[in-house]
PDB file of C-alpha atoms and ligand atoms in Angstrom:
ATOM      1  CA  MET A   1      91.090  91.374 118.478  1.00  0.00           C
ATOM      2  CA  SER A   2      90.033  94.954 118.005  1.00  0.00           C
ATOM      3  CA  THR A   3      86.843  96.128 119.686  1.00  0.00           C
ATOM      4  CA  ALA A   4      85.756  99.431 121.134  1.00  0.00           C
ATOM      5  CA  GLY A   5      86.024  97.931 124.645  1.00  0.00           C
ATOM      6  CA  ASP A   6      89.730  97.193 124.203  1.00  0.00           C
ATOM      7  CA  SER A   7      91.755 100.175 125.444  1.00  0.00           C
ATOM      8  CA  ARG A   8      94.596  99.477 122.985  1.00  0.00           C
ATOM      9  CA  ALA A   9      92.300  99.419 119.987  1.00  0.00           C
ATOM     10  CA  ILE A  10      91.667 102.452 117.781  1.00  0.00           C
ATOM     11  CA  THR A  11      88.039 103.642 117.921  1.00  0.00           C
ATOM     12  CA  PRO A  12      85.789 105.514 115.472  1.00  0.00           C
ATOM     13  CA  PRO A  13      86.101 108.761 117.531  1.00  0.00           C
ATOM     14  CA  ASP A  14      89.939 108.383 117.351  1.00  0.00           C
ATOM     15  CA  ILE A  15      89.656 108.230 113.556  1.00  0.00           C
ATOM     16  CA  ARG A  16      87.286 111.209 113.471  1.00  0.00           C
ATOM     17  CA  ALA A  17      89.792 113.202 115.555  1.00  0.00           C
ATOM     18  CA  ARG A  18      92.568 112.534 113.018  1.00  0.00           C
ATOM     19  CA  LYS A  19      91.009 114.967 110.475  1.00  0.00           C
ATOM     20  CA  GLY A  20      93.789 117.012 108.868  1.00  0.00           C
ATOM     21  CA  GLY A  21      96.553 115.182 110.761  1.00  0.00           C
ATOM     22  CA  VAL A  22      99.063 112.506 109.771  1.00  0.00           C
ATOM     23  CA  PRO A  23      97.378 110.580 106.920  1.00  0.00           C
ATOM     24  CA  LEU A  24      95.307 107.565 107.985  1.00  0.00           C
ATOM     25  CA  VAL A  25      96.633 104.209 106.782  1.00  0.00           C
ATOM     26  CA  CYS A  26      93.938 101.719 105.783  1.00  0.00           C
ATOM     27  CA  LEU A  27      94.008  98.307 104.087  1.00  0.00           C
ATOM     28  CA  THR A  28      91.570  95.473 103.524  1.00  0.00           C
ATOM     29  CA  ALA A  29      91.838  92.031 105.106  1.00  0.00           C
ATOM     30  CA  TYR A  30      89.629  88.969 104.721  1.00  0.00           C
ATOM     31  CA  THR A  31      91.620  86.343 106.668  1.00  0.00           C
ATOM     32  CA  THR A  32      93.419  85.962 110.005  1.00  0.00           C
ATOM     33  CA  PRO A  33      96.977  85.765 108.566  1.00  0.00           C
ATOM     34  CA  ILE A  34      96.597  88.961 106.505  1.00  0.00           C
ATOM     35  CA  ALA A  35      94.923  90.725 109.451  1.00  0.00           C
ATOM     36  CA  ARG A  36      97.924  89.789 111.665  1.00  0.00           C
ATOM     37  CA  LEU A  37     100.307  91.060 109.008  1.00  0.00           C
ATOM     38  CA  VAL A  38      98.697  94.476 108.467  1.00  0.00           C
ATOM     39  CA  ASP A  39      97.386  95.243 111.981  1.00  0.00           C
ATOM     40  CA  ARG A  40     100.457  96.973 113.416  1.00  0.00           C
ATOM     41  CA  HIS A  41     100.860  99.189 110.342  1.00  0.00           C
ATOM     42  CA  CYS A  42      97.238 100.270 109.924  1.00  0.00           C
ATOM     43  CA  ASP A  43      94.773 102.617 111.595  1.00  0.00           C
ATOM     44  CA  ILE A  44      91.799 100.907 109.937  1.00  0.00           C
ATOM     45  CA  VAL A  45      91.433  97.365 108.605  1.00  0.00           C
ATOM     46  CA  LEU A  46      88.412  97.043 106.333  1.00  0.00           C
ATOM     47  CA  VAL A  47      86.713  93.734 105.755  1.00  0.00           C
ATOM     48  CA  GLY A  48      85.555  94.899 102.342  1.00  0.00           C
ATOM     49  CA  ASP A  49      82.955  93.303 100.112  1.00  0.00           C
ATOM     50  CA  SER A  50      85.761  93.262  97.530  1.00  0.00           C
ATOM     51  CA  VAL A  51      86.295  89.830  99.157  1.00  0.00           C
ATOM     52  CA  GLY A  52      83.733  88.551  96.652  1.00  0.00           C
ATOM     53  CA  MET A  53      85.906  89.430  93.654  1.00  0.00           C
ATOM     54  CA  VAL A  54      89.314  88.895  95.268  1.00  0.00           C
ATOM     55  CA  LEU A  55      88.823  85.613  97.168  1.00  0.00           C
ATOM     56  CA  HIS A  56      85.644  84.119  95.730  1.00  0.00           C
ATOM     57  CA  GLY A  57      86.205  84.943  92.048  1.00  0.00           C
ATOM     58  CA  LEU A  58      82.825  86.693  91.644  1.00  0.00           C
ATOM     59  CA  PRO A  59      82.422  89.104  88.693  1.00  0.00           C
ATOM     60  CA  SER A  60      81.353  92.006  90.974  1.00  0.00           C
ATOM     61  CA  THR A  61      80.579  92.668  94.644  1.00  0.00           C
ATOM     62  CA  LEU A  62      76.843  92.190  94.075  1.00  0.00           C
ATOM     63  CA  GLY A  63      76.820  88.496  94.979  1.00  0.00           C
ATOM     64  CA  VAL A  64      78.395  88.989  98.406  1.00  0.00           C
ATOM     65  CA  THR A  65      76.078  88.055 101.293  1.00  0.00           C
ATOM     66  CA  LEU A  66      75.878  89.090 104.932  1.00  0.00           C
ATOM     67  CA  ASP A  67      76.870  85.541 105.952  1.00  0.00           C
ATOM     68  CA  MET A  68      80.051  85.808 103.837  1.00  0.00           C
ATOM     69  CA  MET A  69      80.915  89.138 105.476  1.00  0.00           C
ATOM     70  CA  ILE A  70      80.332  87.663 108.940  1.00  0.00           C
ATOM     71  CA  MET A  71      82.536  84.644 108.222  1.00  0.00           C
ATOM     72  CA  HIS A  72      85.438  86.784 106.945  1.00  0.00           C
ATOM     73  CA  ALA A  73      85.029  89.414 109.673  1.00  0.00           C
ATOM     74  CA  LYS A  74      85.263  86.731 112.390  1.00  0.00           C
ATOM     75  CA  ALA A  75      88.505  85.511 110.806  1.00  0.00           C
ATOM     76  CA  VAL A  76      89.926  89.051 110.621  1.00  0.00           C
ATOM     77  CA  ARG A  77      88.942  89.863 114.199  1.00  0.00           C
ATOM     78  CA  GLY A  78      91.154  87.025 115.404  1.00  0.00           C
ATOM     79  CA  GLY A  79      94.182  88.680 113.822  1.00  0.00           C
ATOM     80  CA  LEU A  80      93.720  92.267 115.076  1.00  0.00           C
ATOM     81  CA  GLU A  81      94.986  93.925 118.248  1.00  0.00           C
ATOM     82  CA  LYS A  82      95.292  97.600 117.385  1.00  0.00           C
ATOM     83  CA  ALA A  83      93.590  98.668 114.161  1.00  0.00           C
ATOM     84  CA  LEU A  84      89.903  99.613 113.986  1.00  0.00           C
ATOM     85  CA  MET A  85      87.970  96.864 112.203  1.00  0.00           C
ATOM     86  CA  VAL A  86      85.287  98.185 109.841  1.00  0.00           C
ATOM     87  CA  VAL A  87      83.031  95.736 107.998  1.00  0.00           C
ATOM     88  CA  ASP A  88      81.155  96.382 104.743  1.00  0.00           C
ATOM     89  CA  LEU A  89      77.393  96.023 104.638  1.00  0.00           C
ATOM     90  CA  PRO A  90      76.918  94.042 101.402  1.00  0.00           C
ATOM     91  CA  PHE A  91      74.558  94.896  98.530  1.00  0.00           C
ATOM     92  CA  GLY A  92      70.908  94.429  99.468  1.00  0.00           C
ATOM     93  CA  SER A  93      71.493  94.359 103.236  1.00  0.00           C
ATOM     94  CA  TYR A  94      70.835  98.053 104.034  1.00  0.00           C
ATOM     95  CA  GLU A  95      69.317 100.067 101.143  1.00  0.00           C
ATOM     96  CA  GLU A  96      65.656  99.203 101.757  1.00  0.00           C
ATOM     97  CA  SER A  97      65.185 101.160 104.987  1.00  0.00           C
ATOM     98  CA  PRO A  98      67.079 102.456 108.024  1.00  0.00           C
ATOM     99  CA  GLU A  99      65.450  99.628 109.994  1.00  0.00           C
ATOM    100  CA  GLN A 100      66.817  96.964 107.634  1.00  0.00           C
ATOM    101  CA  ALA A 101      70.254  98.602 107.858  1.00  0.00           C
ATOM    102  CA  PHE A 102      70.086  98.628 111.672  1.00  0.00           C
ATOM    103  CA  ARG A 103      69.039  94.975 111.864  1.00  0.00           C
ATOM    104  CA  ASN A 104      71.913  93.805 109.648  1.00  0.00           C
ATOM    105  CA  ALA A 105      74.544  96.175 111.039  1.00  0.00           C
ATOM    106  CA  ALA A 106      73.624  95.091 114.581  1.00  0.00           C
ATOM    107  CA  ARG A 107      74.023  91.441 113.538  1.00  0.00           C
ATOM    108  CA  LEU A 108      77.445  92.220 112.043  1.00  0.00           C
ATOM    109  CA  MET A 109      78.544  93.935 115.253  1.00  0.00           C
ATOM    110  CA  ALA A 110      77.143  91.283 117.591  1.00  0.00           C
ATOM    111  CA  GLU A 111      78.537  88.304 115.687  1.00  0.00           C
ATOM    112  CA  THR A 112      81.932  89.701 114.652  1.00  0.00           C
ATOM    113  CA  GLY A 113      82.867  92.244 117.333  1.00  0.00           C
ATOM    114  CA  CYS A 114      83.423  94.986 114.736  1.00  0.00           C
ATOM    115  CA  ALA A 115      83.132  98.538 116.048  1.00  0.00           C
ATOM    116  CA  ALA A 116      81.882 100.155 112.831  1.00  0.00           C
ATOM    117  CA  VAL A 117      80.285  99.386 109.472  1.00  0.00           C
ATOM    118  CA  LYS A 118      80.738 100.860 106.004  1.00  0.00           C
ATOM    119  CA  LEU A 119      77.951 101.442 103.502  1.00  0.00           C
ATOM    120  CA  GLU A 120      77.881 102.863  99.992  1.00  0.00           C
ATOM    121  CA  GLY A 121      75.893 105.955  99.021  1.00  0.00           C
ATOM    122  CA  GLY A 122      75.721 109.683  99.736  1.00  0.00           C
ATOM    123  CA  GLU A 123      72.632 111.887 100.016  1.00  0.00           C
ATOM    124  CA  ALA A 124      70.328 108.883  99.537  1.00  0.00           C
ATOM    125  CA  MET A 125      71.876 107.133 102.565  1.00  0.00           C
ATOM    126  CA  ALA A 126      72.038 110.162 104.898  1.00  0.00           C
ATOM    127  CA  ALA A 127      68.864 109.248 106.816  1.00  0.00           C
ATOM    128  CA  THR A 128      70.172 105.691 107.298  1.00  0.00           C
ATOM    129  CA  ILE A 129      73.565 106.919 108.548  1.00  0.00           C
ATOM    130  CA  GLN A 130      71.800 109.199 111.042  1.00  0.00           C
ATOM    131  CA  PHE A 131      69.488 106.376 112.175  1.00  0.00           C
ATOM    132  CA  LEU A 132      72.419 104.007 112.769  1.00  0.00           C
ATOM    133  CA  GLY A 133      74.526 106.669 114.508  1.00  0.00           C
ATOM    134  CA  ALA A 134      71.676 107.522 116.887  1.00  0.00           C
ATOM    135  CA  ARG A 135      71.511 103.831 117.853  1.00  0.00           C
ATOM    136  CA  GLY A 136      75.193 103.270 118.578  1.00  0.00           C
ATOM    137  CA  ILE A 137      76.444 102.136 115.186  1.00  0.00           C
ATOM    138  CA  PRO A 138      79.374 104.209 113.830  1.00  0.00           C
ATOM    139  CA  VAL A 139      79.267 104.463 110.040  1.00  0.00           C
ATOM    140  CA  MET A 140      82.011 104.969 107.492  1.00  0.00           C
ATOM    141  CA  ALA A 141      80.414 106.248 104.274  1.00  0.00           C
ATOM    142  CA  HIS A 142      81.623 105.454 100.733  1.00  0.00           C
ATOM    143  CA  ILE A 143      80.949 107.834  97.826  1.00  0.00           C
ATOM    144  CA  GLY A 144      82.245 108.572  94.330  1.00  0.00           C
ATOM    145  CA  LEU A 145      82.601 105.261  92.508  1.00  0.00           C
ATOM    146  CA  THR A 146      80.490 102.918  94.599  1.00  0.00           C
ATOM    147  CA  PRO A 147      81.103  99.418  93.179  1.00  0.00           C
ATOM    148  CA  GLN A 148      77.715  98.064  94.324  1.00  0.00           C
ATOM    149  CA  ALA A 149      76.169 100.539  91.810  1.00  0.00           C
ATOM    150  CA  VAL A 150      78.317  99.289  88.899  1.00  0.00           C
ATOM    151  CA  ASN A 151      75.244  98.488  86.801  1.00  0.00           C
ATOM    152  CA  ALA A 152      73.727 101.930  87.338  1.00  0.00           C
ATOM    153  CA  PHE A 153      77.058 103.599  86.431  1.00  0.00           C
ATOM    154  CA  GLY A 154      77.569 101.293  83.422  1.00  0.00           C
ATOM    155  CA  GLY A 155      81.098 100.369  84.547  1.00  0.00           C
ATOM    156  CA  TYR A 156      83.872 101.356  86.943  1.00  0.00           C
ATOM    157  CA  ARG A 157      84.379 104.898  85.603  1.00  0.00           C
ATOM    158  CA  VAL A 158      85.851 107.946  87.328  1.00  0.00           C
ATOM    159  CA  GLN A 159      83.014 109.864  89.035  1.00  0.00           C
ATOM    160  CA  GLY A 160      82.576 113.600  89.600  1.00  0.00           C
ATOM    161  CA  ARG A 161      84.225 115.025  86.499  1.00  0.00           C
ATOM    162  CA  GLY A 162      83.001 118.429  85.261  1.00  0.00           C
ATOM    163  CA  GLU A 163      79.436 119.267  86.240  1.00  0.00           C
ATOM    164  CA  ASP A 164      79.064 115.899  88.019  1.00  0.00           C
ATOM    165  CA  ALA A 165      81.427 117.191  90.733  1.00  0.00           C
ATOM    166  CA  GLU A 166      78.562 118.976  92.479  1.00  0.00           C
ATOM    167  CA  ARG A 167      76.680 115.682  92.954  1.00  0.00           C
ATOM    168  CA  ILE A 168      79.645 114.081  94.732  1.00  0.00           C
ATOM    169  CA  ARG A 169      80.241 117.233  96.777  1.00  0.00           C
ATOM    170  CA  ARG A 170      76.606 117.153  97.969  1.00  0.00           C
ATOM    171  CA  ASP A 171      77.034 113.456  98.842  1.00  0.00           C
ATOM    172  CA  ALA A 172      80.112 114.258 100.951  1.00  0.00           C
ATOM    173  CA  ILE A 173      78.398 117.099 102.810  1.00  0.00           C
ATOM    174  CA  SER A 174      75.280 114.956 103.424  1.00  0.00           C
ATOM    175  CA  VAL A 175      77.126 111.986 104.916  1.00  0.00           C
ATOM    176  CA  ALA A 176      79.256 114.264 107.107  1.00  0.00           C
ATOM    177  CA  GLN A 177      76.155 116.101 108.364  1.00  0.00           C
ATOM    178  CA  ALA A 178      74.422 112.759 108.973  1.00  0.00           C
ATOM    179  CA  GLY A 179      77.195 111.785 111.410  1.00  0.00           C
ATOM    180  CA  ALA A 180      79.495 109.428 109.466  1.00  0.00           C
ATOM    181  CA  PHE A 181      82.870 109.284 111.266  1.00  0.00           C
ATOM    182  CA  SER A 182      84.797 109.123 107.958  1.00  0.00           C
ATOM    183  CA  VAL A 183      84.124 108.767 104.249  1.00  0.00           C
ATOM    184  CA  VAL A 184      85.802 106.731 101.526  1.00  0.00           C
ATOM    185  CA  LEU A 185      86.189 108.717  98.294  1.00  0.00           C
ATOM    186  CA  GLU A 186      86.695 106.345  95.381  1.00  0.00           C
ATOM    187  CA  LYS A 187      87.951 107.221  91.894  1.00  0.00           C
ATOM    188  CA  VAL A 188      87.281 110.977  91.802  1.00  0.00           C
ATOM    189  CA  PRO A 189      89.475 113.746  90.328  1.00  0.00           C
ATOM    190  CA  GLU A 190      92.128 115.328  92.537  1.00  0.00           C
ATOM    191  CA  GLN A 191      90.587 118.832  92.490  1.00  0.00           C
ATOM    192  CA  LEU A 192      87.264 117.468  93.749  1.00  0.00           C
ATOM    193  CA  ALA A 193      88.910 115.352  96.459  1.00  0.00           C
ATOM    194  CA  ARG A 194      90.866 118.408  97.626  1.00  0.00           C
ATOM    195  CA  ARG A 195      87.745 120.565  97.748  1.00  0.00           C
ATOM    196  CA  ILE A 196      85.671 117.981  99.623  1.00  0.00           C
ATOM    197  CA  THR A 197      88.504 117.306 102.086  1.00  0.00           C
ATOM    198  CA  SER A 198      88.738 121.023 102.891  1.00  0.00           C
ATOM    199  CA  GLU A 199      84.959 121.459 103.170  1.00  0.00           C
ATOM    200  CA  ILE A 200      83.871 118.609 105.447  1.00  0.00           C
ATOM    201  CA  GLY A 201      84.789 118.000 109.071  1.00  0.00           C
ATOM    202  CA  ILE A 202      85.384 114.227 108.864  1.00  0.00           C
ATOM    203  CA  PRO A 203      88.410 112.412 107.407  1.00  0.00           C
ATOM    204  CA  THR A 204      88.284 111.560 103.710  1.00  0.00           C
ATOM    205  CA  ILE A 205      89.930 108.237 102.869  1.00  0.00           C
ATOM    206  CA  GLY A 206      90.955 108.060  99.247  1.00  0.00           C
ATOM    207  CA  ILE A 207      91.197 105.180  96.818  1.00  0.00           C
ATOM    208  CA  GLY A 208      92.020 106.664  93.452  1.00  0.00           C
ATOM    209  CA  ALA A 209      91.282 110.083  94.910  1.00  0.00           C
ATOM    210  CA  SER A 210      94.765 111.692  95.167  1.00  0.00           C
ATOM    211  CA  PRO A 211      97.030 112.524  98.140  1.00  0.00           C
ATOM    212  CA  ALA A 212      94.714 115.440  99.016  1.00  0.00           C
ATOM    213  CA  CYS A 213      92.640 113.058 101.177  1.00  0.00           C
ATOM    214  CA  ASP A 214      93.075 112.623 104.946  1.00  0.00           C
ATOM    215  CA  GLY A 215      94.057 108.975 104.433  1.00  0.00           C
ATOM    216  CA  GLN A 216      94.448 106.213 101.873  1.00  0.00           C
ATOM    217  CA  ILE A 217      93.023 102.733 101.459  1.00  0.00           C
ATOM    218  CA  LEU A 218      93.985  99.912  99.096  1.00  0.00           C
ATOM    219  CA  VAL A 219      92.933  96.302  98.730  1.00  0.00           C
ATOM    220  CA  SER A 220      95.806  94.348 100.359  1.00  0.00           C
ATOM    221  CA  ASP A 221      95.843  91.732  97.608  1.00  0.00           C
ATOM    222  CA  ASP A 222      96.289  94.509  94.989  1.00  0.00           C
ATOM    223  CA  MET A 223      99.066  96.188  96.971  1.00  0.00           C
ATOM    224  CA  LEU A 224     100.869  92.854  97.530  1.00  0.00           C
ATOM    225  CA  GLY A 225     100.545  91.717  93.906  1.00  0.00           C
ATOM    226  CA  LEU A 226      98.318  88.766  94.826  1.00  0.00           C
ATOM    227  CA  PHE A 227      95.336  89.743  92.650  1.00  0.00           C
ATOM    228  CA  SER A 228      95.998  89.770  88.928  1.00  0.00           C
ATOM    229  CA  PRO A 229      92.761  89.648  86.861  1.00  0.00           C
ATOM    230  CA  PHE A 230      92.989  93.458  86.481  1.00  0.00           C
ATOM    231  CA  ARG A 231      94.967  96.335  87.984  1.00  0.00           C
ATOM    232  CA  PRO A 232      93.268  99.735  88.358  1.00  0.00           C
ATOM    233  CA  LYS A 233      95.429 102.828  87.638  1.00  0.00           C
ATOM    234  CA  PHE A 234      95.205 103.874  91.307  1.00  0.00           C
ATOM    235  CA  VAL A 235      96.890 100.688  92.580  1.00  0.00           C
ATOM    236  CA  LYS A 236     100.591 100.716  93.411  1.00  0.00           C
ATOM    237  CA  ARG A 237     102.106  97.277  93.831  1.00  0.00           C
ATOM    238  CA  TYR A 238     104.550  97.221  96.734  1.00  0.00           C
ATOM    239  CA  ALA A 239     105.369  93.534  96.119  1.00  0.00           C
ATOM    240  CA  GLU A 240     104.797  90.843  93.491  1.00  0.00           C
ATOM    241  CA  LEU A 241     103.836  87.985  95.804  1.00  0.00           C
ATOM    242  CA  GLY A 242     101.726  86.335  93.095  1.00  0.00           C
ATOM    243  CA  ASP A 243     104.822  85.914  90.908  1.00  0.00           C
ATOM    244  CA  GLN A 244     106.795  84.559  93.879  1.00  0.00           C
ATOM    245  CA  ALA A 245     104.019  82.091  94.725  1.00  0.00           C
ATOM    246  CA  GLY A 246     103.900  80.929  91.097  1.00  0.00           C
ATOM    247  CA  ALA A 247     107.678  80.374  91.022  1.00  0.00           C
ATOM    248  CA  ALA A 248     107.552  78.492  94.359  1.00  0.00           C
ATOM    249  CA  THR A 249     104.745  76.246  93.067  1.00  0.00           C
ATOM    250  CA  ALA A 250     106.693  75.485  89.874  1.00  0.00           C
ATOM    251  CA  ALA A 251     109.808  74.599  91.931  1.00  0.00           C
ATOM    252  CA  TYR A 252     107.749  72.264  94.172  1.00  0.00           C
ATOM    253  CA  ALA A 253     106.152  70.529  91.170  1.00  0.00           C
ATOM    254  CA  ASP A 254     109.564  70.080  89.532  1.00  0.00           C
ATOM    255  CA  GLU A 255     111.140  68.597  92.691  1.00  0.00           C
ATOM    256  CA  VAL A 256     108.225  66.190  93.268  1.00  0.00           C
ATOM    257  CA  ARG A 257     108.426  64.940  89.662  1.00  0.00           C
ATOM    258  CA  LYS A 258     112.207  64.446  89.979  1.00  0.00           C
ATOM    259  CA  ARG A 259     111.874  62.804  93.441  1.00  0.00           C
ATOM    260  CA  ARG A 260     114.025  65.554  95.001  1.00  0.00           C
ATOM    261  CA  PHE A 261     111.259  66.391  97.464  1.00  0.00           C
ATOM    262  CA  PRO A 262     110.829  65.124 100.122  1.00  0.00           C
ATOM    263  CA  ALA A 263     114.554  65.042 100.954  1.00  0.00           C
ATOM    264  CA  ALA A 264     116.156  63.116 103.859  1.00  0.00           C
ATOM    265  CA  GLU A 265     115.388  65.900 106.388  1.00  0.00           C
ATOM    266  CA  HIS A 266     111.650  65.653 105.666  1.00  0.00           C
ATOM    267  CA  VAL A 267     111.442  61.877 106.160  1.00  0.00           C
ATOM    268  CA  PHE A 268     110.650  59.925 109.392  1.00  0.00           C
ATOM    269  CA  ALA A 269     112.807  57.053 110.578  1.00  0.00           C
ATOM    270  CA  ASP A 270     111.237  53.879 111.995  1.00  0.00           C
ATOM    271  CA  ALA A 271     112.667  54.594 115.468  1.00  0.00           C
ATOM    272  CA  PRO A 272     112.268  58.258 116.485  1.00  0.00           C
ATOM    273  CA  LYS A 273     115.636  60.088 116.578  1.00  0.00           C
ATOM    274  CA  ASP A 274     114.164  63.304 117.845  1.00  0.00           C
ATOM    275  CA  ALA A 275     110.962  63.046 119.906  1.00  0.00           C
ATOM    276  CA  ASP A 276     110.081  66.741 119.416  1.00  0.00           C
ATOM    277  CA  ALA A 277     110.355  66.600 115.654  1.00  0.00           C
ATOM    278  CA  ASP A 278     108.027  63.581 115.521  1.00  0.00           C
ATOM    279  CA  ALA A 279     105.629  65.172 117.990  1.00  0.00           C
ATOM    280  CA  THR A 280     104.852  68.026 115.600  1.00  0.00           C
ATOM    281  CA  GLY A 281     102.308  65.746 113.920  1.00  0.00           C
ATOM    282  CA  SER A 282     101.048  65.854 110.358  1.00  0.00           C
ATOM    283  CA  GLY A 283      99.736  69.452 110.151  1.00  0.00           C
ATOM    284  CA  GLY A 284     101.793  71.626 107.801  1.00  0.00           C
ATOM    285  CA  ALA A 285     101.771  74.558 110.206  1.00  0.00           C
ATOM    286  CA  ALA A 286     102.621  72.447 113.304  1.00  0.00           C
TER     287      ALA A 286
HETATM  288  O1  KIV B   1      85.302  96.554  99.394  1.00  0.00           O
HETATM  289  C1  KIV B   1      86.358  97.193  99.529  1.00  0.00           C
HETATM  290  O2  KIV B   1      87.444  96.617  99.651  1.00  0.00           O
HETATM  291  C2  KIV B   1      86.271  98.648  99.551  1.00  0.00           C
HETATM  292  C3  KIV B   1      87.545  99.437  99.530  1.00  0.00           C
HETATM  293  C4  KIV B   1      88.322  99.193  98.324  1.00  0.00           C
HETATM  294  C5  KIV B   1      87.312 100.864  99.793  1.00  0.00           C
HETATM  295  O3  KIV B   1      85.215  99.181  99.590  1.00  0.00           O
END
């Protein structure tokens, strides 16, 4: 498990100090097995509110609750040893006031052991970021395309093109000045990402924001080919595990229907031949 008290675990100040260095590697995780898989390769593991769309089949991240984030973050914590665990504050849990944000961020930290939270918004969230930072809660900011504002944006469009660039630039400067230890830049043009990265003193972590950023983040299920309803242009699939899982399921169904599974090696005799094999019990993972 990764917490600030664990000397092997990466901390928010470690991330902050990586500005301009070897790019930061970040992925999402929502479960213990995926957390175990990505931990050794990542600097940051984000328990993102994308969990709502990816695991719960919701149409957007707006229906994700604090209780859902806590449940998934507890699962992820059990699979981490090294990476910094950051947990998203979901829609409606922090925007009302710095006090509301503190109350819910403190609950996330106390119940999950996470060492930092992420929230969406730039200039409008600067006072909240400062309030949390002053009370011991490290904040990763998220600007550009902020999915919780999908209705205000009218879709998941690229942000900060043309004259709109100045708005995103101001957001980046505000969250850095407010004390965020890093900022996610989502779906913004390369020139803008490059400019922001050179102008602010905290690491920029890009998702659809070019290699100019100080690090990259992707949703693990996108990168592994496990999420198929849509594929944004910025996603590179490093595997097609969804296709493999589909083929494995078809093979299982075929063998069951033809009585080829279970085969002799999966069947128990009346008198145990091998005490250990029988002692593994009925659990599939035993
Ligand atoms: O919720 C999420 O997974 C995110 C990342 C994609 C940045 O916010």
